[in-house]
Coordinates of N, CA and C in Angstrom, one line a residue:
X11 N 0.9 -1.2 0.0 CA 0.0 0.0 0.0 C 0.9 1.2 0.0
X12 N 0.4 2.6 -0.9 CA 1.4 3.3 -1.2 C 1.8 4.6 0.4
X13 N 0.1 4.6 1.1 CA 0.0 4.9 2.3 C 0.3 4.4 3.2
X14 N 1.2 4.9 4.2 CA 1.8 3.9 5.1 C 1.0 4.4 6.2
X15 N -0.4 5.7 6.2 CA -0.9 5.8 7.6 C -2.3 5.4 7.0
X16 N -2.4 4.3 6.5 CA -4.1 4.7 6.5 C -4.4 3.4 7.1
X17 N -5.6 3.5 7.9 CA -6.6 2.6 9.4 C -7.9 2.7 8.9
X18 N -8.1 1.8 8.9 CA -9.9 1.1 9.2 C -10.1 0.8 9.7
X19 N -11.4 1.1 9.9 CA -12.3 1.1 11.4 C -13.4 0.1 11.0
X20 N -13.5 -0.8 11.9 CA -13.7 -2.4 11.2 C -15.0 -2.2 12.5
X21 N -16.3 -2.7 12.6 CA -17.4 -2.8 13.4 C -18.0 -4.3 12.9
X22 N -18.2 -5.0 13.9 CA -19.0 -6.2 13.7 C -17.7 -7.0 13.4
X23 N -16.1 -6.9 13.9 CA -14.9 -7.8 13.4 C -15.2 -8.9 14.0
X24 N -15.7 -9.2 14.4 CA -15.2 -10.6 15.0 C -16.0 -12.2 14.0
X25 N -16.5 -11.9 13.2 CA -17.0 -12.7 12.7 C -17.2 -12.4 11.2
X26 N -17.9 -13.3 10.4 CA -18.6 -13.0 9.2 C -18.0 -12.0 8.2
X27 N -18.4 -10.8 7.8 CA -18.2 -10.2 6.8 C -17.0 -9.1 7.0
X28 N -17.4 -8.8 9.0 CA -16.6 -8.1 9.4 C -14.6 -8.8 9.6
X29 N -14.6 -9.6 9.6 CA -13.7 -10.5 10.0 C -12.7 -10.6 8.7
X30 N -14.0 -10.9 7.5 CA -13.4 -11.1 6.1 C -12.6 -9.5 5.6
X31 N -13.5 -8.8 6.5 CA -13.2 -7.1 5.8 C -11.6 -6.7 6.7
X32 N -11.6 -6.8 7.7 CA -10.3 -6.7 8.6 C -9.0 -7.8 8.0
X33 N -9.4 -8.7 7.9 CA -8.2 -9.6 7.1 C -7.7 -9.1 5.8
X34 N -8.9 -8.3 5.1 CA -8.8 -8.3 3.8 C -7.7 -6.9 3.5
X35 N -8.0 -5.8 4.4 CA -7.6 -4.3 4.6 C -6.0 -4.4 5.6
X36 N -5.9 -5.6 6.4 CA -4.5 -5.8 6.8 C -3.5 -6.4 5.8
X37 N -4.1 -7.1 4.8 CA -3.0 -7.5 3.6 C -3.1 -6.7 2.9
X38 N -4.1 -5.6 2.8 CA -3.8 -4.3 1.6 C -2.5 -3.6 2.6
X39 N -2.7 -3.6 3.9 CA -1.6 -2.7 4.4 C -1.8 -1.5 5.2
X40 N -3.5 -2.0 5.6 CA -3.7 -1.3 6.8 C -3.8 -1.6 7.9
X41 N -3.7 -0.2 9.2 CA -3.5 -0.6 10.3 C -5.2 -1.0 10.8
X42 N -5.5 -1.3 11.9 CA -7.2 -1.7 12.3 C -7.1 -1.0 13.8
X43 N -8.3 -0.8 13.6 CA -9.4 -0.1 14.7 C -10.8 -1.5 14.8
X44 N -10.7 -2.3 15.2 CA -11.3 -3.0 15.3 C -12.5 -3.5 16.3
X45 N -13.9 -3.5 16.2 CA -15.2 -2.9 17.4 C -15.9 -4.6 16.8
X46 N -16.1 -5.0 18.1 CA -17.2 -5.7 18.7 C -17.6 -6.1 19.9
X47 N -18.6 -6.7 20.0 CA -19.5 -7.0 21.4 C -18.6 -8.1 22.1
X48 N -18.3 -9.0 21.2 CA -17.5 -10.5 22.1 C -15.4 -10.2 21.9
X49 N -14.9 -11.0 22.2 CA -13.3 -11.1 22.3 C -12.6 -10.8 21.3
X50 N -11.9 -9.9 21.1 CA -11.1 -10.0 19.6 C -9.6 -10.5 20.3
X51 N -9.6 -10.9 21.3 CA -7.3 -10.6 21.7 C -7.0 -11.8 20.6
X52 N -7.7 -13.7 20.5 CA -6.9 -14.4 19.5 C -7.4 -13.6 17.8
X53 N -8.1 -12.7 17.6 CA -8.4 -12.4 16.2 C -7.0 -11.2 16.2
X54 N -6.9 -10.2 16.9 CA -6.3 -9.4 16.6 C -4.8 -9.7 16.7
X55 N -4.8 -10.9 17.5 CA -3.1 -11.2 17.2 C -2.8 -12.1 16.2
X56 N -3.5 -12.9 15.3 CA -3.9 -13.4 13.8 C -3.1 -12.0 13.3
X57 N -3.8 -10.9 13.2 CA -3.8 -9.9 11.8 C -2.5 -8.9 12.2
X58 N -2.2 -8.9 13.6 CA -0.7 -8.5 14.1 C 0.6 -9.2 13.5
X59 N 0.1 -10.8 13.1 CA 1.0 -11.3 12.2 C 1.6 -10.5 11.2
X60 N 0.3 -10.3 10.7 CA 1.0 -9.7 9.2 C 2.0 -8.3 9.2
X61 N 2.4 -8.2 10.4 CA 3.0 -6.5 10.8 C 1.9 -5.7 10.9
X62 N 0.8 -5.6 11.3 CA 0.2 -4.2 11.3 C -0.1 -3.6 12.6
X63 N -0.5 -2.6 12.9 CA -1.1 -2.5 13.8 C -2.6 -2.4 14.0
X64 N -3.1 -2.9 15.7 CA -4.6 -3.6 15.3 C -4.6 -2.7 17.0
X65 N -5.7 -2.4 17.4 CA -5.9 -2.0 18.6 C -7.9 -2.4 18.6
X66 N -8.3 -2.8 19.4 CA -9.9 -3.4 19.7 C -10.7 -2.9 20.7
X67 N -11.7 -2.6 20.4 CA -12.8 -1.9 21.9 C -13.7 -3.2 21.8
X68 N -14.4 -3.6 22.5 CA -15.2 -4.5 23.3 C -16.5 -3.3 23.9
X69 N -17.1 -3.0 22.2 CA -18.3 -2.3 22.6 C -19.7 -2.8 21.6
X70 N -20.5 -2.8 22.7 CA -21.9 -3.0 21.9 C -22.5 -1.8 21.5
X71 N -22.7 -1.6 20.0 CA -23.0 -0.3 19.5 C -24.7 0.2 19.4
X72 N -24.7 -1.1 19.9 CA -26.3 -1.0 20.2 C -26.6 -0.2 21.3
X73 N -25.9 -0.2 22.2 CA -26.1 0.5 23.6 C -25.3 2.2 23.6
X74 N -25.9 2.9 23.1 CA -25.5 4.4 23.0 C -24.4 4.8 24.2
X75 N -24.3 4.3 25.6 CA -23.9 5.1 26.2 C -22.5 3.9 26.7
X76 N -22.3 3.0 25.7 CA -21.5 1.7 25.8 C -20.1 2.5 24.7
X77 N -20.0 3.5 23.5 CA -20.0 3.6 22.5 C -18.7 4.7 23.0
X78 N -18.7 5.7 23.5 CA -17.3 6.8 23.8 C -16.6 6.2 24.9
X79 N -17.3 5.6 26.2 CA -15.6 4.9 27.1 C -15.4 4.2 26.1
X80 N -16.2 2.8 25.4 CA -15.4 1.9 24.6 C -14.5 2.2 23.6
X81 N -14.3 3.2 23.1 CA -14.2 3.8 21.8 C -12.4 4.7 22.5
X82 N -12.3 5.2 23.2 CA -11.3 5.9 24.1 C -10.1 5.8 24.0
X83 N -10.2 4.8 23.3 CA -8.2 4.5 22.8 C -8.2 4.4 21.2
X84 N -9.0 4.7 20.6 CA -9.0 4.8 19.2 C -8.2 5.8 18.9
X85 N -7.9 7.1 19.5 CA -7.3 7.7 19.2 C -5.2 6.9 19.2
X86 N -5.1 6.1 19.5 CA -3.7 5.3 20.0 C -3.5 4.9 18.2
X87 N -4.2 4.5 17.8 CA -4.3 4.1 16.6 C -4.0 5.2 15.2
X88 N -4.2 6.3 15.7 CA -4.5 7.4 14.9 C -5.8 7.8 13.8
X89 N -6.7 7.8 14.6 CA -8.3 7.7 13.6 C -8.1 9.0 12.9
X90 N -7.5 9.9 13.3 CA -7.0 11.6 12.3 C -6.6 11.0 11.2
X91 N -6.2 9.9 10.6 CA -5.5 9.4 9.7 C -6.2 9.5 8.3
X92 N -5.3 9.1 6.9 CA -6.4 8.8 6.1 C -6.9 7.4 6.3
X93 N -8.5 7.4 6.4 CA -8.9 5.3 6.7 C -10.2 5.6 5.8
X94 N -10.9 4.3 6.0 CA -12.3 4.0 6.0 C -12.5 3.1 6.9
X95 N -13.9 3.2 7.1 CA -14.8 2.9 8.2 C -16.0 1.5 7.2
X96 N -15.8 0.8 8.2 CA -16.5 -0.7 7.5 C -17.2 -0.9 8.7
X97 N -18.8 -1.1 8.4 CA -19.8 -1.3 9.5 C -20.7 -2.9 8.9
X98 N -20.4 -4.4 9.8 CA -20.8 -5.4 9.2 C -21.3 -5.3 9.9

């Protein structure tokens, strides 16, 4: 990838379409921001293989007030960056 700062912000990763979308964006050569309700630590150390960097919130976005603590270290990641945002 010709950007070396660009992060995706992956929702619904831990499974399904979300899972496919984060795997797919760390062998293009992005870093991840990765959000779901259940465990990502064995998913996000899979896609840390590849060199990237991956950082995860353990939030249910269904619950509005679950959404800014969980979200709180996104900035570690650098979300100011150039990314896209993938909502499975």
């Amino acid at each position: 990838r010709s950007d070396p700062l660009a992060v995706a912000l992956i929702t619904g990763a831990s499974r399904g379409i979300g899972a496919a979308a984060a795997r797919r964006f760390a062998a293009a050569g992005f870093d991840l921001l990765l959000i779901a309700r259940s465990d990502l630590t064995d998913f996000a150390h899979e896609l840390r293989s590849t060199g990237r960097r991956v950082e995860t919130a353990g939030v249910d976005l269904g619950d509005p007030g679950a959404i800014a603590p969980g979200t709180r270290n996104s900035g570690a990641i650098g979300l100011g960056r150039s990314g896209r945002e993938i909502h499975a």
